[in-house]
Structures are given as C-alpha cells and as structure tokens.
C-alpha cells in the first residue's frame, strides 16, 4: 500500500534552489537573491532546516552571512531554475518505509529548458543527500509537485488541464491520469478541477495556484468578488465545481475562500499570476506569500488561520517571486522526516 504524505506531515527540511546568473533570474539577480534570502530567513527563524541547492557553495555561503547557518545546508548541484516544487521529490510511505519519487519534469509541458532540473533528484541521490534505498526513479511519468494536493488519506486534488496536457504525458484521459496517480501515489479518490486559470500562469493551472486541501475536510480556494475582473467567471465556475466535490466518505468539503490579490503587472503590462493559495505548510508554521497589499495580505493570513488554527502564520513578501510567474509554494518543497541523510545537517552550510 502507498500513501502520499500531506504537506503538514512531520518534516525534515524544506528544499530550495538559489538564483544565479545561469537561471532566469539573471536580469534581476541581486533582487532575486534578496528574495530567496528573505524566504530562507523566515523559515530558519522558525527553526526549520533548509536544504539549498546552489551552483557555487562558497559564493552562496557569503550571501547567507548573518542568517541562522545551523539550519542551512548548501548542496552543489546543477539546475536550470529555482522552482523546486515542481522537480523536487514527492514522498510516499510504502510498506512503512519512505520513498522519494523522482518524477519526470519537462519544463511545464516543454515550455522551458529543464534537462538539469529533471536530474536534480538523481544528483542528490548520487551525492548521498537522499539515501539510495529511499530514492525511486519514476521519470518515465511527468508529474510536477505543484499539480497535486493530498490529504494523506488517499484523496488527491488536481486539475484536468495540467494532468491531461498533451505536452506532458502525451495527453492522458482523466481515467488514465487517475490510474497513474493510483499506481504511483496510492490515490484512491481523485478530484479533477476543470475550471480555474490565472492570467500569466505558465503551469497549465497548477492546483497550488487555485485550491488547497487542508485538515478537517477543508478546501481553501482562490475566489474573485470583482465582476469586472477577467478571472471572475472562470473562478466562479471553479467554486461551483468545488461545491459538488465529495470526500472519500461522500461528504461535502468545507470551503474557505481566499481573496484574489489586486492585479500585478510586469513591465510590458502583462498580468502576473499572484495568488494567496501558493502558501507553504510546515509542521511548525504556515508561510504565506504577501504582495505589498496590506488589506488583502492580512485577510489572506486570517483566512488561512481558519484551516490551521494551531500553526503560526508567517507572511513573506513575494513581490519579486511573482515577476517570474511563481510564488512561495513554487519555490519550496517540503522533505518529510527521515527522507534525507542526517549527515547533511552536521555540515552546517559546508556540504558540497
């Protein structure tokens, strides 16, 4: 039996990748590095270990000067870009043992170069970061971490536009996609959202931009109350479909609506896919992206507290992350307790 672990399971660390001149952040590199330092600082302040992939350990070590290095491990590995959510390992429990599943990553349906990202988990295994006994090569199946949500009890929430994309696995039917989720992740109950898309989204409607499963049968979802907003009709249809969803016991979900951030545009006037649904859950705290919109930022944090009343709520300014069409959840991947080789936390930022 396989169980796909939920994000709120006990964690070992959070995986990130640091911006360099060889990533898409090159045009605003200093600003991007400050953004990532801001996230790492927020995580380590809460006592959370952070594994940071980097191209140059010495340079990155200089940049994290002043942060809590006892919680940071720097790992020298090549990667194309910094969105570890989508190429980091997905973790299941099989026969009471953890398994780090390394799925295929092809740049969100062949949109961007991803040859190094696709090998990042393998490289971590080869460098003894992920133990060989835990690692499983499943790269014949393309699956991104931001495209699937689980309650840890067999239910997976996803979107048909992403999982049935022709440029990922040749265009799966819902039935075939569900079969694959059962085969790899042990899914027994799969819910496909057919509506919901944010302007500027490169991912083909990743679920972590739209709706998130939470404990106590809750789904937090992105709403839109402005009838003149281009998202209004699509998100209204999404909300209507969510009301029809049932959990594995046949019960309706408790729906909690998140605000939609005010529009944010790039320098060419294109709207960026800002969303509060792109938050990171740890066993200690919930880290929520903020966008320098005090009223909406506060409302989002108060709303997420409804689903996680026992967690500390931490806002993290993500106004730079959104410039590359991602946010806080996209830039991080939780690594459950026991997944990593313990030696990396003994190096205190010196591992390579």
Tab-separated table of C-alpha atoms in Angstrom:
chain	number	residue	atom	x	y	z
A	1	UNK	CA	0.000	0.000	0.000
A	2	UNK	CA	1.216	3.502	-0.868
A	3	UNK	CA	0.359	6.697	0.994
A	4	UNK	CA	1.207	10.111	-0.467
A	5	UNK	CA	2.212	12.236	2.518
A	6	UNK	CA	0.374	15.538	3.038
A	7	UNK	CA	2.284	18.763	3.360
A	8	UNK	CA	1.524	19.047	7.064
A	9	UNK	CA	3.273	15.753	7.908
A	10	UNK	CA	6.353	15.976	10.143
A	11	UNK	CA	9.222	17.431	8.129
A	12	UNK	CA	12.990	17.130	7.953
A	13	UNK	CA	13.647	20.228	5.871
A	14	UNK	CA	12.499	22.466	3.030
A	15	UNK	CA	14.256	22.221	-0.339
A	16	UNK	CA	15.114	25.369	-2.299
A	17	UNK	CA	17.454	26.347	-5.161
A	18	UNK	CA	19.358	29.630	-5.115
A	19	UNK	CA	19.155	32.135	-8.010
A	20	UNK	CA	22.320	32.552	-10.064
A	21	UNK	CA	23.340	34.217	-13.312
A	22	UNK	CA	22.620	30.885	-15.032
A	23	UNK	CA	18.907	30.953	-14.151
A	24	UNK	CA	16.010	33.016	-15.435
A	25	UNK	CA	16.663	35.417	-12.558
A	26	UNK	CA	19.824	36.779	-14.212
A	27	UNK	CA	18.163	40.042	-15.286
A	28	UNK	CA	17.318	40.963	-11.669
A	29	UNK	CA	19.815	38.718	-9.913
A	30	UNK	CA	20.541	40.806	-6.817
A	31	UNK	CA	16.840	41.435	-6.204
A	32	UNK	CA	16.072	37.725	-6.698
A	33	UNK	CA	18.816	36.645	-4.307
A	34	UNK	CA	17.459	39.027	-1.675
A	35	UNK	CA	14.017	37.483	-2.221
A	36	UNK	CA	15.357	33.981	-1.591
A	37	UNK	CA	17.329	35.141	1.430
A	38	UNK	CA	14.071	36.581	2.771
A	39	UNK	CA	12.369	33.200	2.475
A	40	UNK	CA	15.295	31.299	3.990
A	41	UNK	CA	15.428	33.787	6.860
A	42	UNK	CA	11.703	33.360	7.553
A	43	UNK	CA	11.999	29.559	7.568
A	44	UNK	CA	15.092	29.364	9.763
A	45	UNK	CA	13.631	31.835	12.272
A	46	UNK	CA	11.006	29.169	12.936
A	47	UNK	CA	13.680	26.503	13.432
A	48	UNK	CA	13.125	24.886	10.023
A	49	UNK	CA	16.035	23.241	8.239
A	50	UNK	CA	16.574	24.454	4.667
A	51	UNK	CA	18.481	22.480	2.042
A	52	UNK	CA	19.657	24.980	-0.569
A	53	UNK	CA	20.837	23.793	-3.962
A	54	UNK	CA	23.451	26.147	-5.373
A	55	UNK	CA	25.920	26.411	-8.224
A	56	UNK	CA	28.729	27.755	-6.027
A	57	UNK	CA	28.843	26.865	-2.323
A	58	UNK	CA	31.470	29.467	-1.426
A	59	UNK	CA	29.622	32.364	-3.070
A	60	UNK	CA	26.282	31.312	-1.628
A	61	UNK	CA	27.815	30.865	1.811
A	62	UNK	CA	28.947	34.504	1.665
A	63	UNK	CA	25.445	35.620	0.693
A	64	UNK	CA	23.749	33.831	3.610
A	65	UNK	CA	26.063	35.583	6.046
A	66	UNK	CA	24.029	36.699	9.035
A	67	UNK	CA	21.357	34.016	8.655
A	68	UNK	CA	20.982	31.048	11.016
A	69	UNK	CA	23.519	28.789	9.339
A	70	UNK	CA	22.924	25.947	11.772
A	71	UNK	CA	19.624	25.386	9.932
A	72	UNK	CA	21.045	25.723	6.390
A	73	UNK	CA	22.773	23.105	4.239
A	74	UNK	CA	24.240	24.175	0.901
A	75	UNK	CA	24.410	21.484	-1.774
A	76	UNK	CA	26.377	21.895	-5.027
A	77	UNK	CA	24.116	20.586	-7.796
A	78	UNK	CA	23.304	21.869	-11.300
A	79	UNK	CA	19.782	23.048	-12.111
A	80	UNK	CA	18.107	25.170	-14.760
A	81	UNK	CA	15.958	27.204	-12.422
A	82	UNK	CA	14.748	27.597	-8.884
A	83	UNK	CA	11.200	26.142	-8.789
A	84	UNK	CA	11.919	23.104	-6.605
A	85	UNK	CA	8.224	22.441	-6.012
A	86	UNK	CA	7.945	21.021	-9.490
A	87	UNK	CA	11.144	18.982	-9.780
A	88	UNK	CA	11.809	18.085	-6.151
A	89	UNK	CA	10.896	14.595	-4.887
A	90	UNK	CA	7.352	13.610	-3.970
A	91	UNK	CA	7.282	11.418	-0.868
A	92	UNK	CA	5.169	8.381	-0.187
A	93	UNK	CA	5.123	5.724	2.521
A	94	UNK	CA	5.188	2.190	1.142
A	95	UNK	CA	5.239	-0.814	3.484
A	96	UNK	CA	6.102	1.531	6.375
A	97	UNK	CA	9.144	2.893	4.510
A	98	UNK	CA	9.650	6.323	2.995
A	99	UNK	CA	10.177	6.554	-0.748
A	100	UNK	CA	11.379	9.694	-2.567
A	101	UNK	CA	9.766	9.510	-6.001
A	102	UNK	CA	11.676	11.252	-8.789
A	103	UNK	CA	9.111	12.026	-11.481
A	104	UNK	CA	9.846	13.447	-14.902
A	105	UNK	CA	9.988	17.220	-15.290
A	106	UNK	CA	9.906	18.727	-18.781
A	107	UNK	CA	9.607	22.466	-18.125
A	108	UNK	CA	5.819	22.587	-17.660
A	109	UNK	CA	4.982	20.896	-20.919
A	110	UNK	CA	8.132	21.733	-22.927
A	111	UNK	CA	7.874	25.489	-22.343
A	112	UNK	CA	11.338	25.935	-20.820
A	113	UNK	CA	14.683	24.131	-20.623
A	114	UNK	CA	14.611	21.525	-17.860
A	115	UNK	CA	17.356	18.991	-18.567
A	116	UNK	CA	19.272	19.761	-15.356
A	117	UNK	CA	16.132	20.193	-13.232
A	118	UNK	CA	14.993	16.762	-14.384
A	119	UNK	CA	18.191	15.218	-12.973
A	120	UNK	CA	18.361	17.171	-9.696
A	121	UNK	CA	16.882	14.397	-7.520
A	122	UNK	CA	19.156	11.793	-9.107
A	123	UNK	CA	22.141	14.029	-8.411
A	124	UNK	CA	21.040	14.387	-4.778
A	125	UNK	CA	20.924	10.594	-4.505
A	126	UNK	CA	24.343	10.242	-6.151
A	127	UNK	CA	25.728	12.784	-3.673
A	128	UNK	CA	24.222	10.861	-0.728
A	129	UNK	CA	21.740	13.612	0.146
A	130	UNK	CA	18.809	11.269	-0.495
A	131	UNK	CA	19.747	7.699	0.537
A	132	UNK	CA	19.856	5.238	-2.349
A	133	UNK	CA	17.464	2.910	-0.518
A	134	UNK	CA	14.849	5.691	-0.398
A	135	UNK	CA	15.204	7.063	-3.934
A	136	UNK	CA	12.993	5.762	-6.755
A	137	UNK	CA	13.447	6.776	-10.403
A	138	UNK	CA	9.949	7.340	-11.848
A	139	UNK	CA	10.946	9.818	-14.560
A	140	UNK	CA	9.025	7.956	-17.257
A	141	UNK	CA	5.939	9.700	-15.829
A	142	UNK	CA	5.887	13.520	-15.968
A	143	UNK	CA	4.398	14.915	-12.763
A	144	UNK	CA	5.013	18.244	-11.028
A	145	UNK	CA	4.643	18.755	-7.304
A	146	UNK	CA	2.543	21.881	-7.769
A	147	UNK	CA	-0.029	19.917	-9.752
A	148	UNK	CA	-1.219	17.586	-6.980
A	149	UNK	CA	-2.645	18.080	-3.487
A	150	UNK	CA	-3.340	15.301	-0.987
A	151	UNK	CA	-4.999	14.908	2.394
A	152	UNK	CA	-2.702	11.983	3.220
A	153	UNK	CA	-5.675	9.621	3.284
A	154	UNK	CA	-5.852	8.676	-0.382
A	155	UNK	CA	-7.569	11.762	-1.815
A	156	UNK	CA	-5.757	13.780	-4.478
A	157	UNK	CA	-6.964	17.129	-5.814
A	158	UNK	CA	-5.628	18.201	-9.210
A	159	UNK	CA	-6.636	19.903	-12.468
A	160	UNK	CA	-7.544	18.241	-15.733
A	161	UNK	CA	-5.829	20.944	-17.801
A	162	UNK	CA	-2.434	20.125	-16.293
A	163	UNK	CA	-2.555	16.363	-15.828
A	164	UNK	CA	-4.177	15.775	-19.212
A	165	UNK	CA	-1.848	18.176	-21.034
A	166	UNK	CA	-0.676	16.760	-24.390
A	167	UNK	CA	2.871	18.013	-23.785
A	168	UNK	CA	3.401	16.126	-20.538
A	169	UNK	CA	2.433	12.503	-20.975
A	170	UNK	CA	1.034	12.592	-24.477
A	171	UNK	CA	-2.416	13.759	-23.401
A	172	UNK	CA	-3.895	11.410	-20.799
A	173	UNK	CA	-7.607	10.922	-20.330
A	174	UNK	CA	-8.879	11.607	-16.821
A	175	UNK	CA	-9.336	7.875	-16.340
A	176	UNK	CA	-5.734	7.141	-17.330
A	177	UNK	CA	-4.390	10.014	-15.229
A	178	UNK	CA	-6.328	8.710	-12.243
A	179	UNK	CA	-4.907	5.238	-12.837
A	180	UNK	CA	-1.377	6.653	-12.886
A	181	UNK	CA	-1.965	8.570	-9.636
A	182	UNK	CA	-3.184	5.356	-8.068
A	183	UNK	CA	-0.185	3.417	-9.369
A	184	UNK	CA	2.483	5.875	-8.247
A	185	UNK	CA	0.958	7.733	-5.297
A	186	UNK	CA	-1.611	5.288	-3.976
A	187	UNK	CA	-4.536	7.582	-4.770
A	188	UNK	CA	-7.925	6.039	-4.054
A	189	UNK	CA	-10.048	9.147	-4.633
A	190	UNK	CA	-9.096	11.696	-7.317
A	191	UNK	CA	-10.857	15.033	-7.808
A	192	UNK	CA	-10.252	16.903	-11.076
A	193	UNK	CA	-10.919	20.629	-11.246
A	194	UNK	CA	-11.945	21.552	-14.798
A	195	UNK	CA	-12.106	25.322	-14.243
A	196	UNK	CA	-9.807	27.947	-12.851
A	197	UNK	CA	-6.841	29.597	-14.528
A	198	UNK	CA	-4.851	32.693	-13.661
A	199	UNK	CA	-3.525	35.076	-16.281
A	200	UNK	CA	0.230	34.711	-16.703
A	201	UNK	CA	0.271	31.144	-15.377
A	202	UNK	CA	2.896	29.017	-17.194
A	203	UNK	CA	1.902	25.783	-15.468
A	204	UNK	CA	-1.424	24.996	-17.175
A	205	UNK	CA	-3.421	25.585	-13.989
A	206	UNK	CA	-1.390	24.046	-11.200
A	207	UNK	CA	-3.649	23.204	-8.298
A	208	UNK	CA	-1.410	25.135	-5.879
A	209	UNK	CA	-2.471	28.401	-7.519
A	210	UNK	CA	-6.178	27.612	-7.183
A	211	UNK	CA	-7.242	25.269	-4.368
A	212	UNK	CA	-5.536	23.524	-1.456
A	213	UNK	CA	-6.557	20.628	0.736
A	214	UNK	CA	-6.289	21.155	4.488
A	215	UNK	CA	-7.026	19.068	7.594
A	216	UNK	CA	-10.593	18.630	8.863
A	217	UNK	CA	-12.080	18.225	5.379
A	218	UNK	CA	-11.298	21.808	4.315
A	219	UNK	CA	-10.502	23.142	0.843
A	220	UNK	CA	-9.072	26.658	0.663
A	221	UNK	CA	-9.655	28.163	-2.767
A	222	UNK	CA	-8.958	31.323	-4.737
A	223	UNK	CA	-12.082	33.431	-5.144
A	224	UNK	CA	-12.887	36.582	-7.062
A	225	UNK	CA	-15.546	39.082	-5.974
A	226	UNK	CA	-14.910	41.698	-8.687
A	227	UNK	CA	-17.335	41.089	-11.548
A	228	UNK	CA	-15.157	43.215	-13.840
A	229	UNK	CA	-12.045	41.127	-13.227
A	230	UNK	CA	-11.232	38.796	-16.167
A	231	UNK	CA	-10.891	35.940	-13.642
A	232	UNK	CA	-14.403	36.356	-12.274
A	233	UNK	CA	-16.323	33.911	-14.484
A	234	UNK	CA	-13.670	31.180	-14.505
A	235	UNK	CA	-13.169	31.255	-10.735
A	236	UNK	CA	-16.939	31.309	-10.206
A	237	UNK	CA	-17.217	28.102	-12.255
A	238	UNK	CA	-14.390	26.627	-10.204
A	239	UNK	CA	-16.177	27.467	-6.979
A	240	UNK	CA	-19.369	25.873	-8.276
A	241	UNK	CA	-17.490	22.669	-9.114
A	242	UNK	CA	-15.869	22.635	-5.670
A	243	UNK	CA	-19.313	22.682	-4.057
A	244	UNK	CA	-20.111	19.460	-5.926
A	245	UNK	CA	-16.969	17.645	-4.776
A	246	UNK	CA	-17.249	14.994	-2.097
A	247	UNK	CA	-14.561	13.413	0.038
A	248	UNK	CA	-13.859	9.683	0.100
A	249	UNK	CA	-16.732	9.193	2.578
A	250	UNK	CA	-19.179	11.010	0.316
A	251	UNK	CA	-19.322	14.175	2.413
A	252	UNK	CA	-19.071	17.732	1.026
A	253	UNK	CA	-15.963	19.738	1.797
A	254	UNK	CA	-15.861	22.802	3.994
A	255	UNK	CA	-14.943	25.532	1.518
A	256	UNK	CA	-12.909	28.544	2.638
A	257	UNK	CA	-12.434	31.361	0.135
A	258	UNK	CA	-9.128	33.186	-0.204
A	259	UNK	CA	-9.047	36.707	-1.630
A	260	UNK	CA	-7.551	37.338	-5.044
A	261	UNK	CA	-4.669	39.833	-4.875
A	262	UNK	CA	-5.160	43.106	-6.686
A	263	UNK	CA	-3.742	42.881	-10.223
A	264	UNK	CA	0.046	42.940	-10.508
A	265	UNK	CA	1.583	43.569	-13.937
A	266	UNK	CA	5.019	43.152	-15.464
A	267	UNK	CA	6.872	45.941	-17.247
A	268	UNK	CA	5.101	45.112	-20.509
A	269	UNK	CA	1.664	45.360	-18.963
A	270	UNK	CA	1.001	41.618	-18.710
A	271	UNK	CA	-0.825	40.448	-15.618
A	272	UNK	CA	1.124	38.162	-13.288
A	273	UNK	CA	-0.468	35.124	-11.570
A	274	UNK	CA	-0.438	36.374	-7.989
A	275	UNK	CA	-2.332	34.087	-5.613
A	276	UNK	CA	-2.524	33.501	-1.879
A	277	UNK	CA	-3.190	29.792	-2.450
A	278	UNK	CA	0.553	29.391	-3.097
A	279	UNK	CA	1.410	29.122	0.603
A	280	UNK	CA	3.822	26.628	2.211
A	281	UNK	CA	2.716	24.344	5.027
A	282	UNK	CA	5.256	23.068	7.546
A	283	UNK	CA	4.656	21.224	10.787
A	284	UNK	CA	5.644	24.373	12.675
A	285	UNK	CA	4.143	27.259	10.700
A	286	UNK	CA	2.301	28.309	7.547
A	287	UNK	CA	4.268	30.646	5.290
A	288	UNK	CA	2.020	32.848	3.193
A	289	UNK	CA	3.064	34.973	0.197
A	290	UNK	CA	2.307	38.658	0.544
A	291	UNK	CA	2.283	41.253	-2.235
A	292	UNK	CA	2.545	44.637	-0.519
A	293	UNK	CA	-1.254	44.821	-0.362
A	294	UNK	CA	-1.889	45.303	3.386
A	295	UNK	CA	-5.645	44.661	3.410
A	296	UNK	CA	-5.579	41.609	1.145
A	297	UNK	CA	-2.392	40.259	2.718
A	298	UNK	CA	-3.941	40.445	6.195
A	299	UNK	CA	-7.229	38.936	5.046
A	300	UNK	CA	-5.388	36.032	3.432
A	301	UNK	CA	-3.408	35.307	6.582
A	302	UNK	CA	-6.526	35.481	8.757
A	303	UNK	CA	-8.377	33.193	6.352
A	304	UNK	CA	-5.664	30.537	6.263
A	305	UNK	CA	-5.608	30.582	10.062
A	306	UNK	CA	-9.162	29.161	9.928
A	307	UNK	CA	-7.801	25.953	8.393
A	308	UNK	CA	-4.651	25.816	10.515
A	309	UNK	CA	-5.613	27.244	13.936
A	310	UNK	CA	-2.685	25.627	15.766
A	311	UNK	CA	0.013	26.812	13.359
A	312	UNK	CA	1.913	30.069	13.473
A	313	UNK	CA	1.053	32.229	10.455
A	314	UNK	CA	4.049	33.948	8.817
A	315	UNK	CA	3.762	36.355	5.906
A	316	UNK	CA	6.673	36.541	3.439
A	317	UNK	CA	6.993	39.336	0.882
A	318	UNK	CA	6.966	37.630	-2.541
A	319	UNK	CA	6.745	40.666	-4.809
A	320	UNK	CA	9.935	39.568	-6.572
A	321	UNK	CA	8.980	35.897	-6.955
A	322	UNK	CA	5.820	36.815	-8.840
A	323	UNK	CA	7.908	38.573	-11.515
A	324	UNK	CA	8.882	35.101	-12.760
A	325	UNK	CA	5.270	33.892	-12.567
A	326	UNK	CA	5.697	31.882	-9.363
A	327	UNK	CA	5.317	32.348	-5.637
A	328	UNK	CA	6.257	30.886	-2.262
A	329	UNK	CA	4.967	27.330	-2.683
A	330	UNK	CA	6.539	27.093	-6.149
A	331	UNK	CA	9.974	27.978	-4.745
A	332	UNK	CA	9.924	25.395	-1.947
A	333	UNK	CA	9.443	21.648	-1.469
A	334	UNK	CA	8.910	20.078	1.939
A	335	UNK	CA	11.010	16.998	2.730
A	336	UNK	CA	9.390	14.702	5.300
A	337	UNK	CA	11.127	13.482	8.438
A	338	UNK	CA	13.590	10.680	7.735
A	339	UNK	CA	13.897	11.321	3.987
A	340	UNK	CA	17.427	12.751	3.984
A	341	UNK	CA	20.836	11.538	5.005
A	342	UNK	CA	21.348	13.032	8.510
A	343	UNK	CA	24.954	13.942	7.687
A	344	UNK	CA	23.903	17.000	5.691
A	345	UNK	CA	22.702	18.741	8.855
A	346	UNK	CA	26.015	18.086	10.538
A	347	UNK	CA	27.873	20.098	7.866
A	348	UNK	CA	26.242	23.426	8.769
A	349	UNK	CA	26.359	25.015	5.323
A	350	UNK	CA	29.575	23.306	4.252
A	351	UNK	CA	28.206	20.312	2.300
A	352	UNK	CA	29.023	20.040	-1.391
